[in-house]
Amino acid sequence: MRRFDLALPDSLESCLQALATAPDAKLVAGGTDLLPQMKIGVVKPRTIVDISALPELKVLQTDEGGNLHVGAAVPAHTLEMHTPTATNFTALAESAGVVGSFQVRNLATLGGNLANAAPSADMAPPLLALEADLLIAGKNGRRRVPISDFFLGVRRTQLAADDVLVEIIIPAPAPGSGGTYIRHTPRRELDIAVVGVASQVTVRDGTCVKARIALGAVAPVPLRATAAEARLENQAVTPQLIEEAAELAVSAASPISDQRGSADYRRHLVRVLTRRTLATALERATGPGARPTTGDLP
Ligand SMILES: Cc1cc2nc3c(=O)[nH]c(=O)nc-3n(C[C@H](O)[C@H](O)[C@H](O)COP(=O)(O)OP(=O)(O)OC[C@H]3O[C@@H](n4cnc5c(N)ncnc54)[C@H](O)[C@@H]3O)c2cc1C
């Protein structure tokens, strides 16, 4: 690996200054994407700015409205074990729990997963389904970007080279909501998703009033299956309707064939995983284990 300078800012301000003075600098949080890329020479930064200990990026709390604030440098393992996340933002906690191995999850951050922008990034589909916003700091101040606008292509995002993703803000799901994330990998661990699907639904008086379905690893960017969502909304959901939504989700996917699976196999997985995630999300929204998602959070 090439030699590099290491900057260890102690505040977001000094981090932004470090980026301004070293134009080819790269941020590092857990390093689980960046260091392998440096080892094979895909990126060759002269300066690395370590953000893993910046207090502003380590926030993990719910506010009075029940919205979840996750600092970009919060590791997947912390998210997976965080009770309010597991209870009210279950799809996100589940996705954090499947990243890499135990060792990887101790380092791998939510911000790094999003900023790296791999189509298979596991924590992206749940955040799309939960309609998260991303707080980004740059030389012109701060801006809030809906996650649906964040991804621009494979490894391309709204982040400029001197931007820092600071926080991910996830609105509290309404009462009667449930969600889940399921991915398919040939191996149980240390493998990336061939397809990943997150579903999040809200049910009121037996009617699905809101449905969000997000797909990973089936297009250059993680994306919502909006036609499938529309098919479910304002309906009493039946197995037949779930089948129709799963079919519509397939039409949102534009998968490639590679060594991990053919495009046809990926379309099949979208159908199966959409069906399964919807069934689980509906059960969580309405079943005996369903919990109100506003008010006192644990
Ligand atoms: C063995 C192994 C298994 C893995 N398995 C999975 C898996 O199952 N699922 C999965 O989704 N991923 C997996 N990954 C990929 C990786 O672990 C995740 O994407 C992880 O979340 C990246 O976070 P990080 O903190 O390590 O990012 P880093 O490597 O530190 O950074 C990644 C990129 O994001 C940029 N960046 C980081 N933080 C910020 C920020 N706050 N603002 C702006 N830019 C930022 C960096 O400059 C860099 O370009 C695996 C990696 C390894 C090595």
mmCIF file of C-alpha atoms and ligand atoms in Angstrom:
data_model
loop_
_atom_site.group_PDB
_atom_site.id
_atom_site.type_symbol
_atom_site.label_atom_id
_atom_site.label_comp_id
_atom_site.label_asym_id
_atom_site.label_seq_id
_atom_site.Cartn_x
_atom_site.Cartn_y
_atom_site.Cartn_z
ATOM 1 C CA MET A 1 0.000 0.000 0.000
ATOM 2 C CA ARG A 2 1.234 3.531 -0.782
ATOM 3 C CA ARG A 3 2.348 5.713 2.096
ATOM 4 C CA PHE A 4 -0.138 8.334 3.220
ATOM 5 C CA ASP A 5 -0.511 11.091 5.800
ATOM 6 C CA LEU A 6 -3.058 10.492 8.536
ATOM 7 C CA ALA A 7 -5.155 13.349 9.894
ATOM 8 C CA LEU A 8 -6.965 12.854 13.198
ATOM 9 C CA PRO A 9 -9.383 15.772 13.545
ATOM 10 C CA ASP A 10 -11.120 16.175 16.878
ATOM 11 C CA SER A 11 -14.132 18.089 15.567
ATOM 12 C CA LEU A 12 -16.261 18.263 12.436
ATOM 13 C CA GLU A 13 -14.908 21.764 11.760
ATOM 14 C CA SER A 14 -11.288 20.624 11.804
ATOM 15 C CA CYS A 15 -12.278 17.647 9.634
ATOM 16 C CA LEU A 16 -13.753 19.980 7.005
ATOM 17 C CA GLN A 17 -10.591 22.110 7.184
ATOM 18 C CA ALA A 18 -8.421 19.038 6.658
ATOM 19 C CA LEU A 19 -10.465 18.146 3.563
ATOM 20 C CA ALA A 20 -10.185 21.717 2.242
ATOM 21 C CA THR A 21 -6.396 21.730 2.515
ATOM 22 C CA ALA A 22 -5.822 18.252 1.031
ATOM 23 C CA PRO A 23 -7.902 17.949 -2.165
ATOM 24 C CA ASP A 24 -7.174 14.243 -2.756
ATOM 25 C CA ALA A 25 -7.856 13.244 0.864
ATOM 26 C CA LYS A 26 -10.198 10.372 1.672
ATOM 27 C CA LEU A 27 -12.250 9.990 4.803
ATOM 28 C CA VAL A 28 -11.966 6.746 6.707
ATOM 29 C CA ALA A 29 -14.484 5.508 9.271
ATOM 30 C CA GLY A 30 -14.230 1.730 9.782
ATOM 31 C CA GLY A 31 -11.935 1.255 6.795
ATOM 32 C CA THR A 32 -13.609 -2.012 5.744
ATOM 33 C CA ASP A 33 -14.309 -0.709 2.242
ATOM 34 C CA LEU A 34 -11.539 1.872 1.901
ATOM 35 C CA LEU A 35 -8.542 -0.210 2.981
ATOM 36 C CA PRO A 36 -9.237 -3.142 0.606
ATOM 37 C CA GLN A 37 -9.669 -0.569 -2.191
ATOM 38 C CA MET A 38 -6.320 1.027 -1.267
ATOM 39 C CA LYS A 39 -4.606 -2.342 -1.130
ATOM 40 C CA ILE A 40 -5.570 -3.158 -4.711
ATOM 41 C CA GLY A 41 -4.786 0.401 -5.843
ATOM 42 C CA VAL A 42 -8.330 1.429 -6.841
ATOM 43 C CA VAL A 43 -7.913 4.557 -4.705
ATOM 44 C CA LYS A 44 -4.561 6.140 -3.851
ATOM 45 C CA PRO A 45 -5.153 8.975 -1.392
ATOM 46 C CA ARG A 46 -2.106 10.907 -0.133
ATOM 47 C CA THR A 47 -4.032 11.905 2.985
ATOM 48 C CA ILE A 48 -6.519 9.934 5.055
ATOM 49 C CA VAL A 49 -8.806 11.766 7.458
ATOM 50 C CA ASP A 50 -9.989 9.519 10.282
ATOM 51 C CA ILE A 51 -13.536 10.390 11.350
ATOM 52 C CA SER A 52 -14.180 7.302 13.430
ATOM 53 C CA ALA A 53 -14.057 9.149 16.766
ATOM 54 C CA LEU A 54 -15.718 12.474 15.893
ATOM 55 C CA PRO A 55 -18.366 12.977 18.610
ATOM 56 C CA GLU A 56 -20.915 14.448 16.199
ATOM 57 C CA LEU A 57 -20.719 11.324 14.070
ATOM 58 C CA LYS A 58 -21.218 8.960 17.010
ATOM 59 C CA VAL A 59 -24.710 10.122 18.015
ATOM 60 C CA LEU A 60 -27.326 7.371 18.434
ATOM 61 C CA GLN A 61 -30.596 8.562 19.949
ATOM 62 C CA THR A 62 -34.302 9.065 19.424
ATOM 63 C CA ASP A 63 -35.713 12.574 19.778
ATOM 64 C CA GLU A 64 -38.995 13.598 21.455
ATOM 65 C CA GLY A 65 -40.893 12.747 18.266
ATOM 66 C CA GLY A 66 -39.457 9.228 18.183
ATOM 67 C CA ASN A 67 -37.257 9.990 15.155
ATOM 68 C CA LEU A 68 -33.975 8.114 15.147
ATOM 69 C CA HIS A 69 -30.681 10.005 14.736
ATOM 70 C CA VAL A 70 -27.718 7.837 13.786
ATOM 71 C CA GLY A 71 -24.272 9.395 13.484
ATOM 72 C CA ALA A 72 -22.524 8.371 10.274
ATOM 73 C CA ALA A 73 -19.671 6.753 12.226
ATOM 74 C CA VAL A 74 -21.906 4.445 14.281
ATOM 75 C CA PRO A 75 -20.814 0.847 13.612
ATOM 76 C CA ALA A 76 -23.248 -1.791 12.376
ATOM 77 C CA HIS A 77 -22.846 -3.851 15.549
ATOM 78 C CA THR A 78 -23.889 -0.905 17.741
ATOM 79 C CA LEU A 79 -27.004 -0.416 15.598
ATOM 80 C CA GLU A 80 -27.848 -4.091 15.632
ATOM 81 C CA MET A 81 -27.728 -4.142 19.454
ATOM 82 C CA HIS A 82 -29.542 -0.815 20.003
ATOM 83 C CA THR A 83 -32.959 -1.626 21.473
ATOM 84 C CA PRO A 84 -34.917 1.384 20.082
ATOM 85 C CA THR A 85 -33.529 0.616 16.610
ATOM 86 C CA ALA A 86 -34.339 -3.079 16.862
ATOM 87 C CA THR A 87 -37.844 -2.329 18.174
ATOM 88 C CA ASN A 88 -39.018 0.547 15.999
ATOM 89 C CA PHE A 89 -36.685 0.501 12.993
ATOM 90 C CA THR A 90 -36.378 -3.260 12.789
ATOM 91 C CA ALA A 91 -35.422 -3.479 9.111
ATOM 92 C CA LEU A 92 -32.371 -1.283 9.739
ATOM 93 C CA ALA A 93 -31.254 -3.309 12.770
ATOM 94 C CA GLU A 94 -31.694 -6.533 10.795
ATOM 95 C CA SER A 95 -29.635 -5.215 7.901
ATOM 96 C CA ALA A 96 -26.875 -4.093 10.286
ATOM 97 C CA GLY A 97 -26.881 -7.611 11.714
ATOM 98 C CA VAL A 98 -26.033 -9.269 8.383
ATOM 99 C CA VAL A 99 -23.093 -7.073 7.343
ATOM 100 C CA GLY A 100 -19.908 -9.138 7.037
ATOM 101 C CA SER A 101 -18.856 -10.971 10.166
ATOM 102 C CA PHE A 102 -18.876 -10.025 13.836
ATOM 103 C CA GLN A 103 -15.403 -8.496 13.424
ATOM 104 C CA VAL A 104 -16.458 -6.514 10.328
ATOM 105 C CA ARG A 105 -19.624 -5.235 12.031
ATOM 106 C CA ASN A 106 -17.556 -3.806 14.899
ATOM 107 C CA LEU A 107 -15.815 -1.516 12.397
ATOM 108 C CA ALA A 108 -18.216 -1.095 9.463
ATOM 109 C CA THR A 109 -20.207 2.133 9.863
ATOM 110 C CA LEU A 110 -23.600 3.133 8.544
ATOM 111 C CA GLY A 111 -22.100 6.230 6.886
ATOM 112 C CA GLY A 112 -19.374 4.190 5.208
ATOM 113 C CA ASN A 113 -21.931 1.715 3.864
ATOM 114 C CA LEU A 114 -23.914 4.554 2.247
ATOM 115 C CA ALA A 115 -20.960 6.670 1.072
ATOM 116 C CA ASN A 116 -19.302 3.648 -0.541
ATOM 117 C CA ALA A 117 -22.505 3.230 -2.578
ATOM 118 C CA ALA A 118 -22.179 -0.397 -3.610
ATOM 119 C CA PRO A 119 -25.448 -1.571 -5.239
ATOM 120 C CA SER A 120 -25.482 -4.416 -2.691
ATOM 121 C CA ALA A 121 -24.994 -2.215 0.406
ATOM 122 C CA ASP A 122 -27.179 -3.943 2.978
ATOM 123 C CA MET A 123 -28.141 -0.926 5.064
ATOM 124 C CA ALA A 124 -29.417 1.133 2.118
ATOM 125 C CA PRO A 125 -32.751 -0.620 1.300
ATOM 126 C CA PRO A 126 -34.098 -0.355 4.887
ATOM 127 C CA LEU A 127 -33.272 3.366 4.943
ATOM 128 C CA LEU A 128 -35.107 3.830 1.627
ATOM 129 C CA ALA A 129 -38.115 1.967 2.993
ATOM 130 C CA LEU A 130 -37.984 4.038 6.185
ATOM 131 C CA GLU A 131 -37.624 7.280 4.174
ATOM 132 C CA ALA A 132 -34.472 8.481 5.912
ATOM 133 C CA ASP A 133 -32.833 11.851 5.360
ATOM 134 C CA LEU A 134 -29.073 12.345 5.276
ATOM 135 C CA LEU A 135 -27.406 15.341 6.907
ATOM 136 C CA ILE A 136 -24.311 16.364 4.947
ATOM 137 C CA ALA A 137 -21.729 19.012 5.926
ATOM 138 C CA GLY A 138 -19.607 20.715 3.281
ATOM 139 C CA LYS A 139 -17.782 23.928 2.559
ATOM 140 C CA ASN A 140 -21.073 25.792 2.028
ATOM 141 C CA GLY A 141 -22.684 24.625 5.267
ATOM 142 C CA ARG A 142 -25.089 21.803 5.937
ATOM 143 C CA ARG A 143 -27.834 20.314 3.792
ATOM 144 C CA ARG A 144 -30.455 17.615 4.299
ATOM 145 C CA VAL A 145 -30.897 15.160 1.428
ATOM 146 C CA PRO A 146 -33.636 12.506 1.190
ATOM 147 C CA ILE A 147 -31.986 9.122 0.742
ATOM 148 C CA SER A 148 -34.045 8.610 -2.418
ATOM 149 C CA ASP A 149 -31.919 11.401 -4.024
ATOM 150 C CA PHE A 150 -28.574 10.358 -2.548
ATOM 151 C CA PHE A 151 -27.393 7.534 -4.815
ATOM 152 C CA LEU A 152 -26.384 8.558 -8.338
ATOM 153 C CA GLY A 153 -24.781 5.370 -9.684
ATOM 154 C CA VAL A 154 -22.382 2.583 -8.773
ATOM 155 C CA ARG A 155 -20.114 4.150 -6.117
ATOM 156 C CA ARG A 156 -21.462 7.623 -6.967
ATOM 157 C CA THR A 157 -23.475 9.743 -4.557
ATOM 158 C CA GLN A 158 -24.420 13.328 -3.834
ATOM 159 C CA LEU A 159 -21.262 13.607 -1.678
ATOM 160 C CA ALA A 160 -18.564 15.915 -3.035
ATOM 161 C CA ALA A 161 -14.943 15.032 -2.223
ATOM 162 C CA ASP A 162 -14.901 17.604 0.585
ATOM 163 C CA ASP A 163 -18.319 16.678 2.038
ATOM 164 C CA VAL A 164 -18.874 14.707 5.227
ATOM 165 C CA LEU A 165 -21.982 12.622 5.837
ATOM 166 C CA VAL A 166 -22.782 13.576 9.403
ATOM 167 C CA GLU A 167 -26.034 11.934 10.424
ATOM 168 C CA ILE A 168 -28.873 9.760 9.177
ATOM 169 C CA ILE A 169 -32.305 10.857 10.411
ATOM 170 C CA ILE A 170 -35.125 8.314 10.264
ATOM 171 C CA PRO A 171 -38.694 9.451 10.894
ATOM 172 C CA ALA A 172 -40.643 7.550 13.550
ATOM 173 C CA PRO A 173 -42.933 4.999 11.892
ATOM 174 C CA ALA A 174 -46.614 5.637 12.597
ATOM 175 C CA PRO A 175 -48.444 3.386 15.074
ATOM 176 C CA GLY A 176 -49.346 0.073 13.450
ATOM 177 C CA SER A 177 -46.122 -0.136 11.437
ATOM 178 C CA GLY A 178 -43.802 -3.049 10.846
ATOM 179 C CA GLY A 179 -40.790 -3.743 8.674
ATOM 180 C CA THR A 180 -38.073 -6.203 7.829
ATOM 181 C CA TYR A 181 -35.001 -6.729 5.632
ATOM 182 C CA ILE A 182 -34.103 -10.043 4.044
ATOM 183 C CA ARG A 183 -31.189 -10.696 1.709
ATOM 184 C CA HIS A 184 -30.103 -13.764 -0.164
ATOM 185 C CA THR A 185 -26.467 -14.822 -0.117
ATOM 186 C CA PRO A 186 -25.079 -18.190 -1.227
ATOM 187 C CA ARG A 187 -22.994 -18.293 1.977
ATOM 188 C CA ARG A 188 -24.442 -17.437 5.363
ATOM 189 C CA GLU A 189 -21.673 -14.989 6.342
ATOM 190 C CA LEU A 190 -18.983 -12.904 4.699
ATOM 191 C CA ASP A 191 -20.842 -12.690 1.439
ATOM 192 C CA ILE A 192 -22.597 -9.810 -0.254
ATOM 193 C CA ALA A 193 -26.274 -9.749 -1.166
ATOM 194 C CA VAL A 194 -27.296 -11.291 -4.474
ATOM 195 C CA VAL A 195 -30.590 -9.512 -3.784
ATOM 196 C CA GLY A 196 -31.794 -7.658 -0.687
ATOM 197 C CA VAL A 197 -35.350 -6.455 -0.044
ATOM 198 C CA ALA A 198 -36.723 -4.216 2.709
ATOM 199 C CA SER A 199 -40.452 -3.756 3.295
ATOM 200 C CA GLN A 200 -42.109 -1.336 5.694
ATOM 201 C CA VAL A 201 -45.901 -1.091 6.058
ATOM 202 C CA THR A 202 -48.436 0.756 8.176
ATOM 203 C CA VAL A 203 -51.829 -0.834 8.793
ATOM 204 C CA ARG A 204 -54.857 0.968 10.211
ATOM 205 C CA ASP A 205 -58.188 -0.795 10.831
ATOM 206 C CA GLY A 206 -57.180 -3.643 8.555
ATOM 207 C CA THR A 207 -56.177 -1.361 5.681
ATOM 208 C CA CYS A 208 -52.609 -0.900 4.501
ATOM 209 C CA VAL A 209 -52.290 2.879 4.569
ATOM 210 C CA LYS A 210 -48.612 2.994 3.665
ATOM 211 C CA ALA A 211 -46.250 0.545 1.965
ATOM 212 C CA ARG A 212 -42.583 1.022 1.168
ATOM 213 C CA ILE A 213 -40.553 -1.624 -0.642
ATOM 214 C CA ALA A 214 -36.869 -1.129 -1.448
ATOM 215 C CA LEU A 215 -34.575 -3.361 -3.474
ATOM 216 C CA GLY A 216 -30.805 -3.785 -3.322
ATOM 217 C CA ALA A 217 -28.324 -5.380 -5.771
ATOM 218 C CA VAL A 218 -30.725 -5.361 -8.718
ATOM 219 C CA ALA A 219 -29.813 -1.999 -10.301
ATOM 220 C CA PRO A 220 -26.868 0.452 -10.236
ATOM 221 C CA VAL A 221 -28.436 2.029 -7.140
ATOM 222 C CA PRO A 222 -30.725 0.737 -4.377
ATOM 223 C CA LEU A 223 -34.255 1.746 -5.334
ATOM 224 C CA ARG A 224 -37.929 1.775 -4.341
ATOM 225 C CA ALA A 225 -40.491 -0.426 -6.080
ATOM 226 C CA THR A 226 -43.122 2.303 -6.256
ATOM 227 C CA ALA A 227 -45.690 0.486 -8.436
ATOM 228 C CA ALA A 228 -45.679 -2.413 -5.980
ATOM 229 C CA GLU A 229 -46.155 0.019 -3.096
ATOM 230 C CA ALA A 230 -49.112 1.681 -4.834
ATOM 231 C CA ARG A 231 -50.762 -1.694 -5.421
ATOM 232 C CA LEU A 232 -50.924 -2.300 -1.664
ATOM 233 C CA GLU A 233 -51.897 1.122 -0.383
ATOM 234 C CA ASN A 234 -55.473 1.750 0.734
ATOM 235 C CA GLN A 235 -56.278 -1.938 0.420
ATOM 236 C CA ALA A 236 -57.000 -4.743 2.826
ATOM 237 C CA VAL A 237 -53.953 -6.833 1.990
ATOM 238 C CA THR A 238 -54.644 -10.368 0.824
ATOM 239 C CA PRO A 239 -52.223 -13.094 -0.291
ATOM 240 C CA GLN A 240 -53.333 -12.350 -3.876
ATOM 241 C CA LEU A 241 -52.424 -8.677 -3.471
ATOM 242 C CA ILE A 242 -48.999 -9.612 -2.071
ATOM 243 C CA GLU A 243 -48.434 -11.794 -5.151
ATOM 244 C CA GLU A 244 -49.348 -8.890 -7.428
ATOM 245 C CA ALA A 245 -47.076 -6.506 -5.510
ATOM 246 C CA ALA A 246 -44.208 -9.012 -5.718
ATOM 247 C CA GLU A 247 -44.701 -9.223 -9.476
ATOM 248 C CA LEU A 248 -44.671 -5.416 -9.758
ATOM 249 C CA ALA A 249 -41.477 -5.281 -7.678
ATOM 250 C CA VAL A 250 -39.825 -7.534 -10.257
ATOM 251 C CA SER A 251 -40.602 -4.986 -12.952
ATOM 252 C CA ALA A 252 -38.746 -2.289 -10.957
ATOM 253 C CA ALA A 253 -35.533 -4.342 -11.035
ATOM 254 C CA SER A 254 -32.959 -4.177 -13.823
ATOM 255 C CA PRO A 255 -30.457 -6.764 -12.613
ATOM 256 C CA ILE A 256 -27.239 -7.864 -14.265
ATOM 257 C CA SER A 257 -25.941 -11.404 -14.647
ATOM 258 C CA ASP A 258 -22.612 -12.056 -12.954
ATOM 259 C CA GLN A 259 -20.772 -14.813 -11.108
ATOM 260 C CA ARG A 260 -23.167 -14.410 -8.161
ATOM 261 C CA GLY A 261 -26.325 -15.100 -10.149
ATOM 262 C CA SER A 262 -28.084 -14.559 -13.454
ATOM 263 C CA ALA A 263 -30.487 -11.679 -14.056
ATOM 264 C CA ASP A 264 -33.362 -14.200 -14.149
ATOM 265 C CA TYR A 265 -32.315 -15.674 -10.817
ATOM 266 C CA ARG A 266 -32.191 -12.170 -9.319
ATOM 267 C CA ARG A 267 -35.692 -11.395 -10.638
ATOM 268 C CA HIS A 268 -36.916 -14.631 -9.077
ATOM 269 C CA LEU A 269 -35.332 -13.601 -5.764
ATOM 270 C CA VAL A 270 -36.988 -10.181 -5.905
ATOM 271 C CA ARG A 271 -40.362 -11.909 -6.235
ATOM 272 C CA VAL A 272 -39.687 -14.328 -3.373
ATOM 273 C CA LEU A 273 -38.104 -11.798 -1.007
ATOM 274 C CA THR A 274 -40.759 -9.163 -1.648
ATOM 275 C CA ARG A 275 -43.429 -11.708 -0.799
ATOM 276 C CA ARG A 276 -41.591 -12.798 2.359
ATOM 277 C CA THR A 277 -40.705 -9.307 3.582
ATOM 278 C CA LEU A 278 -44.264 -8.093 3.049
ATOM 279 C CA ALA A 279 -45.713 -11.039 4.962
ATOM 280 C CA THR A 280 -43.342 -10.409 7.885
ATOM 281 C CA ALA A 281 -43.832 -6.626 7.824
ATOM 282 C CA LEU A 282 -47.626 -7.064 7.886
ATOM 283 C CA GLU A 283 -47.404 -9.568 10.709
ATOM 284 C CA ARG A 284 -45.229 -7.175 12.717
ATOM 285 C CA ALA A 285 -47.614 -4.302 12.025
ATOM 286 C CA THR A 286 -50.720 -6.177 13.100
ATOM 287 C CA GLY A 287 -49.742 -9.316 14.993
ATOM 288 C CA PRO A 288 -49.703 -9.883 18.759
ATOM 289 C CA GLY A 289 -46.118 -8.640 18.930
ATOM 290 C CA ALA A 290 -47.035 -5.336 17.260
ATOM 291 C CA ARG A 291 -45.952 -2.352 19.320
ATOM 292 C CA PRO A 292 -47.030 1.236 19.182
ATOM 293 C CA THR A 293 -44.205 3.212 17.647
ATOM 294 C CA THR A 294 -44.780 6.591 19.193
ATOM 295 C CA GLY A 295 -44.835 7.651 22.802
ATOM 296 C CA ASP A 296 -42.434 6.109 25.278
ATOM 297 C CA LEU A 297 -39.627 4.430 23.444
ATOM 298 C CA PRO A 298 -37.532 1.869 25.293
HETATM 299 C C1 LIG B 1 -14.988 -9.062 4.773
HETATM 300 C C2 LIG B 1 -15.984 -8.003 4.421
HETATM 301 C C3 LIG B 1 -17.340 -8.323 4.398
HETATM 302 C C4 LIG B 1 -18.294 -7.342 4.088
HETATM 303 N N1 LIG B 1 -19.622 -7.704 4.079
HETATM 304 C C5 LIG B 1 -20.542 -6.762 3.790
HETATM 305 C C6 LIG B 1 -21.924 -7.109 3.799
HETATM 306 O O1 LIG B 1 -22.326 -8.236 4.114
HETATM 307 N N2 LIG B 1 -22.824 -6.135 3.484
HETATM 308 C C7 LIG B 1 -22.429 -4.864 3.168
HETATM 309 O O2 LIG B 1 -23.289 -4.023 2.893
HETATM 310 N N3 LIG B 1 -21.124 -4.524 3.148
HETATM 311 C C8 LIG B 1 -20.179 -5.437 3.456
HETATM 312 N N4 LIG B 1 -18.857 -5.092 3.441
HETATM 313 C C9 LIG B 1 -18.476 -3.734 3.080
HETATM 314 C C10 LIG B 1 -18.258 -2.789 4.259
HETATM 315 O O3 LIG B 1 -17.971 -3.485 5.453
HETATM 316 C C11 LIG B 1 -19.487 -1.884 4.521
HETATM 317 O O4 LIG B 1 -19.861 -1.201 3.354
HETATM 318 C C12 LIG B 1 -19.213 -0.892 5.654
HETATM 319 O O5 LIG B 1 -20.430 -0.409 6.165
HETATM 320 C C13 LIG B 1 -18.363 0.294 5.229
HETATM 321 O O6 LIG B 1 -18.211 1.147 6.350
HETATM 322 P P1 LIG B 1 -16.762 1.641 6.826
HETATM 323 O O7 LIG B 1 -16.971 2.504 7.997
HETATM 324 O O8 LIG B 1 -15.814 0.517 6.990
HETATM 325 O O9 LIG B 1 -16.344 2.504 5.554
HETATM 326 P P2 LIG B 1 -14.897 3.021 5.128
HETATM 327 O O10 LIG B 1 -14.140 1.922 4.469
HETATM 328 O O11 LIG B 1 -14.243 3.737 6.239
HETATM 329 O O12 LIG B 1 -15.355 4.083 4.014
HETATM 330 C C14 LIG B 1 -15.999 3.664 2.824
HETATM 331 C C15 LIG B 1 -16.117 4.865 1.879
HETATM 332 O O13 LIG B 1 -17.008 5.826 2.397
HETATM 333 C C16 LIG B 1 -16.357 7.078 2.626
HETATM 334 N N5 LIG B 1 -16.897 7.557 3.902
HETATM 335 C C17 LIG B 1 -16.935 6.878 5.077
HETATM 336 N N6 LIG B 1 -17.599 7.589 6.002
HETATM 337 C C18 LIG B 1 -17.975 8.748 5.400
HETATM 338 C C19 LIG B 1 -18.676 9.905 5.845
HETATM 339 N N7 LIG B 1 -19.158 10.010 7.095
HETATM 340 N N8 LIG B 1 -18.882 10.928 4.982
HETATM 341 C C20 LIG B 1 -18.423 10.831 3.715
HETATM 342 N N9 LIG B 1 -17.744 9.761 3.223
HETATM 343 C C21 LIG B 1 -17.524 8.737 4.067
HETATM 344 C C22 LIG B 1 -14.859 6.762 2.661
HETATM 345 O O14 LIG B 1 -14.080 7.872 2.226
HETATM 346 C C23 LIG B 1 -14.794 5.611 1.672
HETATM 347 O O15 LIG B 1 -14.769 6.085 0.355
HETATM 348 C C24 LIG B 1 -17.875 -6.029 3.771
HETATM 349 C C25 LIG B 1 -16.510 -5.707 3.801
HETATM 350 C C26 LIG B 1 -15.573 -6.680 4.129
HETATM 351 C C27 LIG B 1 -14.120 -6.307 4.170
#
